[in-house]
Amino acid sequence: MSEMKEKLVFDRPESVIDRPTHYCPGCHHGIAHRLIGELLDEMDLAEKTLMVTSIGCSVFLYNYLNADAVEAPHGRAPAVATGVKRARPDKFVFTYQGDGDLASIGMAEIMHAANRGEKMCVVFVNNTVYGMTGGQMAPTTMIGQITTTTPAGRCQTHEGAPIRMTEIIASLGGTAFAARAALNTVPNIKKAKKYLKKAFEFQLNGTGFGFVELLSGCPTNWKMTPLKANERIKDEMIPYFPLGIYKDVSEEGGVC
Amino acid sequence: MSKKTERIFVKGNEAIARGALAAKCKCFFGYPITPQNDIPEFMSSEIIKAGGDFVQAESEVAAANMLLGAGATGVRAMTSSSSPGIALKQEAISYMAGSEVPAVIVNMNRGGPGLGDIGPAQGDYYQSTRGGGHGDYRHFTLGPGTVQEAYDLTIKAFDIAFTHRTPVLILGDAILGQMKEPITPWEPENIDEEAGRDWAITGRTDGREKRLIKSLFLEEGALAEQNRHLQAKYDSWKDLTEAEQFETEDADLIICAYGSIGRIAKSAVRKFRKDGKKVGLFRPITLYPFPSDELKALAEQGKRFLTIEHNLGQMLDDVRLAIRTVADSDFYPIYPGNLPTPDELEEPILKCLEGK
């Protein structure tokens, strides 16, 4: 009998800390964390990374990724990251924010950081709901979606329409890269990593602001099984929040 | 030890900006509001020339959060504003206190409440000395009374911020900010620009453990422990108080006043002294920690007190707390919207002196 040799084909990235997360079953934060961790390893960035975490489920990013971090007040991560990057321009800086944090209370901070072309990256996790506080309406909540503050479903005439952030960010002068991906299927996850890598590269070569939106599931607050949640991303979210690259200045000749 | 330079004639606002540069401030985050605009205007060019960076933020909220970010990396950074803008910065100031981020914040106090006016006032004393944001915290608060002192205390503010890992607030007003006086700038020596090397987020280089700058403490007992630690720090500041005493030794009546009003009161005291009347001035320079022991020592000598403020009675609480076991203080309010002169203070001082 020939000797069997085991070959490790899948492992935890070094930048991802070996500990259980606090996330609910089926939550996509773990996938987003892993993608970032893989890139920090592959691009050899962990030691020069300064993370800015936000308020919401994702505040504990700093417990799961092995890099220095500062905790920002609700919505202010792009402002805090601006201060971090201006003070330490040689470091790699990114924020990690949910939809309530980024698109509601932090709307001014995200718009102006992008418009100034801050040399940083923003990872925007959009699951159409305030997760940590128990499932209230977010700016990205879909029309008709039931949340704890829209018990009859979000109504456009009363609560407004869901905000498409990537489209808005792509329209701003300082944005070098803006794209939207989803974390519901393996091909989509692969694309998400590609977009994140591109956004990271735009910071490293000093081009400008990089923004990647990740459509994510929140089975707990959507009151769905994880599989159903993945289907909802495909059937309801992607048609309203189309995937793809919305701005890439390397194809346009750069930002001023 | 310091290197003195030539005298210059500048506004209080510019003196603060120059003091910050002398203290090796590397990042400034501003937002327009009267009467502090000279500070960001000066910084927008000068801090760049000094190798630093300037951002005009989208709001006071953002400017203060940029300060939080820069301070977390161990870099000397600053923001300035005026009353309504300082109210907006309180969120980030609370976070800086909670996560022990050193930074300097300047408040050129204007009239309030609400939009108030753009004139001088001292209505932000409570906000400045009680921890104006949410939660149980304090920060150092310095109240300069002259343009030279504005320069000196700005340098001191950075020193305190980095020695004690705390936000430090400089509380001036429209008089101090807009008044021009000759000052002698000086350059502090031996500033340790890497003072944050033991705690700041600078990247996990050399394989060190990752660092977190945070104010969230969810584990059982963790927040109590953090707040105990913060309170011990605040308690340790009680020996760092500073106050100017002018003609207090043989005075029967002590005027307690800070900042611009302290200076105006000093002129009134001089006038009374010319007339042989035994009036003195006690001018707190550190507003938090408040120089309670010094004041109490005066009270124990049997002196009487009159607190004069450009508000409706805020520092008065601290004066009364300091002397409560032996004496009390009368109070004379100057309402915002008025620019007081030494002459106007004569009558209330005289009344108090004569026990009326």
XYZ file of C-alpha atoms in Angstrom:
612
model
C 0.000 0.000 0.000
C 1.441 3.375 -0.934
C 1.852 5.966 1.793
C -1.027 8.499 1.986
C 0.025 12.125 2.340
C -2.368 14.748 3.641
C -2.353 18.049 1.883
C -3.922 21.064 3.567
C -6.126 22.793 1.007
C -8.065 25.220 3.196
C -6.930 26.965 6.375
C -7.602 29.982 8.516
C -5.719 33.062 7.263
C -3.052 34.218 9.711
C -4.722 37.603 10.036
C -7.939 35.988 11.250
C -7.768 35.205 14.963
C -8.625 31.650 15.979
C -11.692 32.207 18.120
C -15.435 31.690 17.779
C -17.332 34.779 16.603
C -20.386 36.234 18.317
C -22.281 36.343 15.027
C -25.588 34.537 14.535
C -25.777 31.334 12.445
C -25.872 32.207 8.760
C -24.550 35.744 9.254
C -22.223 36.880 6.475
C -19.897 39.012 8.604
C -17.684 35.960 9.084
C -17.251 35.624 5.313
C -16.480 39.334 4.936
C -13.937 39.131 7.781
C -12.280 36.151 6.144
C -12.004 37.875 2.771
C -10.286 40.833 4.421
C -8.057 38.499 6.437
C -7.032 36.619 3.292
C -6.142 39.878 1.554
C -4.183 41.209 4.530
C -2.135 37.995 4.346
C -1.790 37.864 0.577
C -0.920 41.539 0.244
C 1.315 41.457 3.329
C -0.628 44.278 4.956
C -1.376 43.051 8.473
C 1.511 44.859 10.123
C 0.764 48.195 8.507
C -2.988 48.009 8.943
C -4.955 50.380 11.163
C -8.629 49.360 11.248
C -11.483 51.671 12.153
C -14.480 49.791 13.459
C -18.003 51.135 13.659
C -21.084 50.674 15.805
C -23.297 47.659 15.276
C -22.563 43.939 15.117
C -19.323 44.719 13.296
C -17.783 46.676 16.189
C -16.132 43.395 17.223
C -14.187 43.113 13.969
C -11.188 43.972 16.138
C -11.683 40.739 18.082
C -11.390 38.661 14.922
C -8.716 40.324 12.796
C -5.165 40.535 14.062
C -4.424 44.214 13.401
C -4.390 47.485 15.344
C -7.796 49.148 15.604
C -9.648 52.171 16.895
C -13.338 52.163 17.702
C -15.313 55.005 16.100
C -18.607 56.474 17.319
C -21.745 55.560 15.368
C -21.368 56.625 11.735
C -18.098 58.468 12.266
C -15.679 55.795 11.068
C -14.799 57.649 7.820
C -13.964 60.788 9.845
C -11.924 58.810 12.375
C -10.182 57.020 9.493
C -9.455 60.401 7.892
C -7.680 61.434 11.089
C -5.811 58.128 11.259
C -4.665 58.310 7.629
C -3.708 62.000 7.733
C -1.680 61.355 10.879
C -0.078 58.156 9.532
C -0.172 58.357 5.722
C 2.173 55.385 5.367
C -0.297 52.977 6.993
C -3.089 50.938 5.422
C -6.429 52.187 6.748
C -9.903 50.824 6.297
C -13.306 51.151 7.912
C -15.846 48.369 8.215
C -19.410 49.641 8.539
C -22.963 48.425 8.414
C -25.866 50.078 6.593
C -27.380 51.855 9.594
C -23.979 53.202 10.571
C -22.829 54.261 7.114
C -25.969 55.222 5.211
C -27.985 56.814 8.012
C -26.184 58.511 10.889
C -22.854 58.501 9.052
C -24.077 59.812 5.696
C -22.158 63.095 5.961
C -18.920 61.427 7.013
C -18.940 58.802 4.235
C -19.867 61.304 1.513
C -17.150 63.786 2.445
C -14.409 61.235 3.040
C -15.126 59.874 -0.449
C -15.372 63.316 -1.962
C -12.046 64.396 -0.466
C -10.526 61.278 -1.980
C -9.136 60.103 1.337
C -6.591 57.388 0.673
C -8.503 54.729 2.536
C -10.970 51.896 1.977
C -14.495 51.391 3.210
C -16.068 47.969 3.501
C -19.809 48.508 3.588
C -21.875 45.563 4.787
C -25.474 46.030 3.646
C -27.981 43.617 5.164
C -30.967 46.015 4.990
C -31.488 46.095 8.735
C -30.073 47.318 12.061
C -28.751 44.019 13.359
C -27.256 44.564 16.781
C -30.137 46.656 18.105
C -32.677 44.019 17.141
C -33.862 44.493 13.587
C -35.076 48.050 13.094
C -35.505 49.725 9.698
C -32.255 50.788 8.030
C -31.827 53.269 5.152
C -31.372 50.249 2.881
C -34.442 48.333 4.109
C -36.431 47.163 1.074
C -39.907 48.462 0.278
C -42.380 46.174 2.014
C -39.735 44.667 4.301
C -41.018 44.072 7.801
C -38.758 45.300 10.582
C -39.398 46.086 14.247
C -40.004 49.742 13.345
C -41.872 49.034 10.094
C -44.244 46.359 11.330
C -46.469 46.810 8.279
C -43.499 46.807 5.921
C -41.429 49.775 4.703
C -43.639 52.193 2.818
C -41.956 54.522 0.332
C -44.314 57.437 0.914
C -43.792 57.275 4.667
C -40.216 56.039 5.107
C -38.597 56.826 1.776
C -36.899 54.467 -0.630
C -33.874 52.272 0.128
C -30.650 54.172 -0.516
C -28.212 52.880 -3.121
C -24.885 53.885 -1.609
C -22.443 52.534 -4.173
C -24.116 54.577 -6.912
C -23.874 57.713 -4.758
C -20.252 57.121 -3.778
C -19.308 56.404 -7.400
C -20.604 59.851 -8.365
C -18.149 61.679 -6.087
C -14.922 63.156 -7.408
C -12.518 61.610 -4.927
C -13.731 58.050 -5.383
C -11.192 55.883 -7.186
C -13.110 52.657 -6.951
C -16.697 51.769 -6.061
C -18.271 48.368 -6.485
C -21.038 46.181 -5.135
C -20.800 42.450 -4.538
C -22.895 39.907 -2.654
C -21.919 37.183 -0.210
C -24.731 34.733 -1.052
C -22.937 32.418 -3.505
C -19.380 31.215 -4.038
C -18.961 33.036 -7.396
C -20.254 36.237 -5.777
C -17.892 35.825 -2.817
C -14.973 35.396 -5.221
C -15.979 38.590 -6.980
C -16.280 40.382 -3.643
C -12.678 39.480 -2.879
C -11.579 40.746 -6.282
C -13.290 44.091 -5.640
C -11.830 44.388 -2.156
C -8.373 43.707 -3.534
C -8.805 46.408 -6.143
C -9.989 48.931 -3.527
C -6.994 48.041 -1.348
C -4.619 48.523 -4.290
C -6.036 51.969 -5.035
C -5.145 53.021 -1.500
C -1.692 51.478 -1.645
C -0.794 53.237 -4.869
C -2.194 56.502 -3.548
C -4.966 56.884 -6.124
C -7.894 57.599 -3.868
C -10.920 56.387 -2.008
C -12.052 52.776 -2.380
C -15.569 51.596 -1.560
C -16.940 48.063 -1.653
C -20.531 47.264 -0.736
C -21.254 43.684 0.294
C -24.894 42.541 0.163
C -25.183 40.302 3.190
C -27.681 38.143 4.976
C -29.109 38.633 8.441
C -31.199 35.465 8.935
C -31.969 36.309 12.566
C -33.561 39.676 11.927
C -35.031 38.649 8.582
C -36.539 35.699 10.469
C -35.379 33.259 7.780
C -33.163 30.220 7.563
C -29.653 30.964 6.270
C -30.512 29.307 2.962
C -33.683 31.346 2.572
C -31.664 34.451 3.407
C -29.256 33.662 0.568
C -32.220 33.288 -1.760
C -33.620 36.611 -0.636
C -30.333 38.310 -1.551
C -30.654 36.865 -5.060
C -34.393 37.435 -5.531
C -35.001 40.746 -3.762
C -31.769 42.590 -3.045
C -29.668 42.113 -6.174
C -32.454 43.303 -8.540
C -32.658 46.568 -6.540
C -28.943 46.771 -5.687
C -27.294 45.582 -8.926
C -23.846 44.044 -8.575
C -20.777 45.258 -10.384
C -18.131 47.951 -10.612
C -19.590 51.457 -10.611
C -16.345 53.366 -10.750
C -12.793 52.366 -11.546
C -10.494 55.269 -12.300
C -7.796 53.000 -13.667
C -10.113 52.638 -16.656
C -10.935 56.347 -16.793
C -7.528 57.962 -16.540
C -7.370 58.795 -12.850
C -8.854 61.297 -10.434
C -7.568 64.801 -10.099
C 14.490 75.285 29.087
C 13.286 77.042 26.029
C 14.494 79.055 23.113
C 12.951 82.542 23.203
C 12.212 84.327 19.990
C 11.322 87.896 19.021
C 8.175 89.549 20.260
C 5.190 89.532 17.927
C 1.820 91.341 17.973
C -0.982 88.819 17.462
C -4.586 87.952 18.283
C -5.335 85.340 20.938
C -6.549 82.971 18.248
C -3.270 83.243 16.347
C -1.290 82.846 19.567
C -3.047 79.532 20.175
C -2.318 78.365 16.638
C 1.336 79.381 16.993
C 1.543 77.718 20.389
C 0.221 74.507 18.866
C 2.870 74.597 16.139
C 5.574 75.238 18.744
C 4.234 72.165 20.566
C 4.737 70.161 17.330
C 1.053 69.765 16.537
C 0.978 67.769 13.297
C -2.723 67.589 12.401
C -5.452 70.206 12.621
C -9.128 69.571 11.904
C -11.277 72.676 11.581
C -14.731 73.909 10.770
C -15.780 77.548 10.414
C -17.529 79.271 13.303
C -17.091 82.751 14.743
C -15.139 83.859 16.810
C -12.425 81.200 16.310
C -11.932 81.318 12.534
C -8.420 82.747 12.743
C -7.204 79.435 14.170
C -8.159 77.161 11.223
C -7.293 79.946 8.767
C -3.776 80.253 10.198
C -3.368 76.492 10.423
C -4.548 75.833 6.864
C -1.239 77.141 5.565
C 1.161 77.119 8.497
C 0.734 73.522 9.662
C 1.356 72.340 6.106
C 4.584 74.366 6.000
C 5.538 72.699 9.279
C 5.146 69.276 7.653
C 1.726 68.510 9.113
C -1.747 68.265 7.658
C -4.939 70.307 7.754
C -8.480 69.212 6.961
C -11.507 71.454 6.829
C -14.057 68.912 7.999
C -17.664 68.629 6.866
C -18.883 69.383 10.391
C -17.692 69.892 13.931
C -18.787 66.316 14.576
C -16.449 65.065 11.865
C -13.581 67.357 12.897
C -13.662 66.012 16.458
C -13.778 62.435 15.180
C -10.806 63.112 12.901
C -9.059 64.309 16.044
C -9.957 61.023 17.734
C -8.426 59.122 14.812
C -5.218 61.153 14.679
C -4.812 61.098 18.453
C -5.282 57.331 18.521
C -2.169 57.004 16.363
C -0.135 58.959 18.914
C 0.227 62.053 16.745
C -0.183 65.544 18.241
C -3.451 66.883 16.887
C -5.931 69.656 17.564
C -9.310 71.092 16.734
C -10.935 74.399 17.597
C -14.459 75.726 17.599
C -16.905 77.883 19.489
C -19.807 77.022 21.771
C -22.447 75.440 19.460
C -19.638 73.695 17.594
C -18.115 72.429 20.833
C -21.507 70.977 21.751
C -21.288 68.934 18.531
C -17.782 67.773 19.379
C -18.858 66.360 22.727
C -19.603 62.926 21.277
C -16.005 62.457 20.185
C -14.638 64.094 23.354
C -16.483 61.485 25.431
C -14.996 58.733 23.240
C -11.528 60.279 23.604
C -11.929 60.374 27.385
C -13.266 56.802 27.417
C -10.540 55.405 25.183
C -7.834 57.687 26.638
C -6.850 59.466 23.446
C -4.713 62.578 23.899
C -5.857 65.644 21.961
C -6.296 69.386 22.311
C -9.638 71.118 21.781
C -10.057 74.887 21.802
C -13.359 76.542 22.681
C -13.633 80.264 22.004
C -16.795 80.659 24.062
C -19.546 82.800 22.508
C -22.979 83.753 23.812
C -25.704 81.156 24.222
C -27.898 79.201 24.627
C -28.748 78.166 21.095
C -27.226 80.331 18.414
C -26.774 83.088 21.015
C -24.437 85.688 19.593
C -20.818 85.853 18.474
C -19.695 87.983 21.416
C -17.737 86.911 24.483
C -19.343 84.814 27.213
C -18.472 82.158 29.786
C -21.655 80.138 29.545
C -19.755 76.952 28.629
C -18.035 76.595 32.024
C -20.208 73.699 33.126
C -19.847 71.970 29.746
C -16.080 72.467 29.837
C -15.424 71.300 33.380
C -18.005 68.575 34.003
C -17.304 66.411 30.973
C -19.731 67.917 28.465
C -20.579 64.670 26.726
C -22.214 61.449 27.896
C -20.818 59.234 30.619
C -18.760 59.675 33.729
C -15.595 61.496 32.746
C -13.591 64.682 33.123
C -10.823 66.277 31.139
C -8.254 68.947 31.838
C -9.569 72.451 31.157
C -7.283 75.474 30.914
C -8.576 79.062 31.010
C -6.042 81.559 29.653
C -6.522 85.235 30.519
C -4.014 86.921 28.207
C -2.719 86.355 24.694
C 0.693 85.309 26.047
C -0.989 82.870 28.376
C -3.030 81.518 25.469
C 0.265 80.691 23.733
C 1.857 79.230 26.855
C -1.158 77.146 27.868
C -1.531 75.685 24.388
C 1.983 74.268 24.689
C 1.122 73.055 28.183
C -2.133 71.506 26.890
C -0.245 69.185 24.522
C 2.139 68.271 27.315
C -0.735 67.374 29.651
C -2.649 65.521 26.911
C 0.243 63.187 26.204
C 1.455 62.836 29.793
C -1.991 61.785 30.999
C -3.547 60.343 27.807
C -6.515 62.681 27.928
C -8.298 65.264 25.840
C -7.452 68.783 27.084
C -9.753 71.726 26.522
C -8.594 75.313 26.271
C -11.466 77.594 27.228
C -11.172 81.132 25.889
C -13.778 83.550 24.634
C -14.364 86.123 21.931
C -12.387 88.752 23.859
C -9.288 86.578 24.141
C -9.603 85.270 20.588
C -9.958 88.659 18.935
C -7.710 90.763 21.190
C -4.251 91.656 19.898
C -1.314 91.827 22.291
C 2.441 91.593 22.042
C 3.705 88.165 23.047
C 7.047 86.425 23.222
C 6.764 83.083 21.470
C 9.044 80.322 22.678
C 9.906 76.880 21.506
C 9.646 74.051 24.012
C 12.553 71.653 23.840
C 12.722 67.887 24.055
C 9.181 67.220 22.860
C 8.777 63.479 22.523
C 6.858 63.207 19.271
C 6.630 59.440 19.699
C 5.152 59.650 23.194
C 2.441 57.215 22.155
C 4.880 54.438 21.297
C 3.646 52.273 24.173
C -0.052 52.450 23.426
C -0.875 54.131 20.096
C -2.081 52.256 17.032
C 0.864 52.404 14.665
C 0.676 49.001 13.018
C 1.510 45.635 14.525
C 5.159 45.904 13.582
C 7.954 43.742 14.977
C 5.418 41.041 15.752
C 3.970 42.871 18.727
C 0.436 42.199 19.984
C -2.313 44.134 18.260
C -3.547 47.251 20.038
C -7.110 48.453 20.460
C -8.201 51.987 21.227
C -11.733 51.495 22.481
C -14.290 52.572 25.019
C -16.618 49.550 24.819
C -16.287 47.257 27.827
C -18.992 44.582 27.820
C -17.410 41.883 29.955
C -18.750 41.681 33.485
C -16.968 44.187 35.698
C -14.823 45.548 32.867
C -16.495 48.945 32.580
C -16.439 49.431 36.348
C -12.732 48.658 36.260
C -12.162 51.141 33.418
C -14.145 53.880 35.152
C -12.251 53.223 38.390
C -9.024 53.612 36.447
C -10.230 56.858 34.854
C -11.371 58.286 38.182
C -8.001 57.469 39.754
C -6.381 59.384 36.914
C -8.637 62.409 37.473
C -7.941 62.263 41.209
C -4.197 62.291 40.515
C -4.583 65.675 38.822
C -5.559 67.490 42.004
C -1.953 68.492 42.623
C -1.636 69.979 39.132
C -3.874 72.983 39.723
C -2.786 76.480 38.809
C -4.172 79.876 39.781
C -3.052 83.481 39.709
C -3.286 85.299 43.022
C -3.065 89.080 42.798
C -2.993 91.231 45.951
C -4.656 88.445 47.928
C -2.329 88.420 50.914
C -3.857 91.261 52.930
C -7.152 91.433 51.030
C -10.467 91.506 52.860
C -12.392 90.671 49.711
C -11.244 88.237 47.040
C -12.695 88.472 43.551
C -12.909 85.030 41.910
C -12.932 85.284 38.141
C -11.314 83.408 35.257
C -10.248 84.083 31.671
C -11.060 87.481 30.185
C -13.249 88.442 33.131
C -10.364 87.614 35.449
C -8.271 90.067 33.522
C -10.929 92.789 33.601
C -11.445 92.172 37.308
C -7.686 92.568 37.808
C -7.898 96.111 36.411
C -10.729 96.851 38.835
C -8.669 95.425 41.717
C -5.752 97.695 40.773
C -8.048 100.688 40.910
C -9.370 99.725 44.355
C -5.824 99.241 45.599
C -4.953 102.758 44.453
C -7.777 103.939 46.687
C -6.333 101.903 49.566
C -9.126 99.324 49.512
C -8.082 95.767 50.327
C -9.376 93.840 47.351
C -7.565 90.911 45.722
C -8.037 88.590 42.758
C -8.058 84.809 42.608
C -7.958 83.685 38.976
C -8.145 79.926 38.397
C -6.032 78.926 35.385
C -6.816 75.227 35.573
C -10.615 75.176 35.606
C -10.557 71.404 35.879
C -8.917 70.382 38.134
C -10.176 73.396 40.071
C -7.669 75.017 42.483
C -9.862 74.300 45.500
C -7.096 73.924 48.081
C -5.586 77.316 47.295
C -8.978 78.942 47.525
C -9.857 77.171 50.748
C -6.583 78.349 52.287
C -7.667 81.927 51.612
C -11.098 81.251 53.105
C -9.455 79.916 56.243
C -7.777 83.296 56.657
C -11.246 84.792 57.078
C -11.474 86.460 53.690
C -14.749 87.160 51.905
C -15.430 86.236 48.286
C -17.195 87.676 45.266
C -17.367 85.519 42.151
C -17.783 87.406 38.893
C -18.503 85.518 35.685
C -19.702 86.248 32.182
C -22.632 83.913 32.786
C -25.378 83.389 35.316
C -23.254 81.559 37.884
C -21.361 78.414 36.974
C -17.813 78.560 38.375
C -19.595 79.889 41.443
C -20.461 76.258 42.245
C -16.783 75.300 42.291
C -15.878 78.308 44.429
C -18.600 77.428 46.940
C -17.623 73.745 46.961
C -14.014 74.728 47.671
C -14.773 77.032 50.592
C -18.049 75.507 51.821
C -16.843 74.488 55.278
C -15.575 77.968 56.169
C -17.132 80.619 53.961
C -19.481 81.477 51.086
C -19.220 83.603 47.968
C -21.376 86.416 46.650
C -21.978 86.505 42.944
C -22.166 89.147 40.252
C -23.314 87.981 36.813
C -22.371 89.683 33.573
C -24.941 88.728 30.983
C -23.758 87.560 27.557
C -24.171 90.150 24.839
C -22.399 92.765 26.956
C -18.714 93.611 26.937
C -17.861 94.540 30.515
C -15.342 97.223 31.527
C -13.402 97.466 34.802
C -15.539 100.519 35.725
C -18.722 98.465 35.589
C -17.314 96.057 38.140
C -16.596 98.809 40.666
C -20.099 99.129 42.035
C -20.746 95.439 42.734
C -17.261 95.076 44.236
C -17.744 98.165 46.421
C -21.147 96.938 47.589
C -19.658 93.613 48.540
C -16.699 95.236 50.256
C -19.003 97.386 52.337
C -21.170 94.379 53.134
C -24.278 95.774 51.451
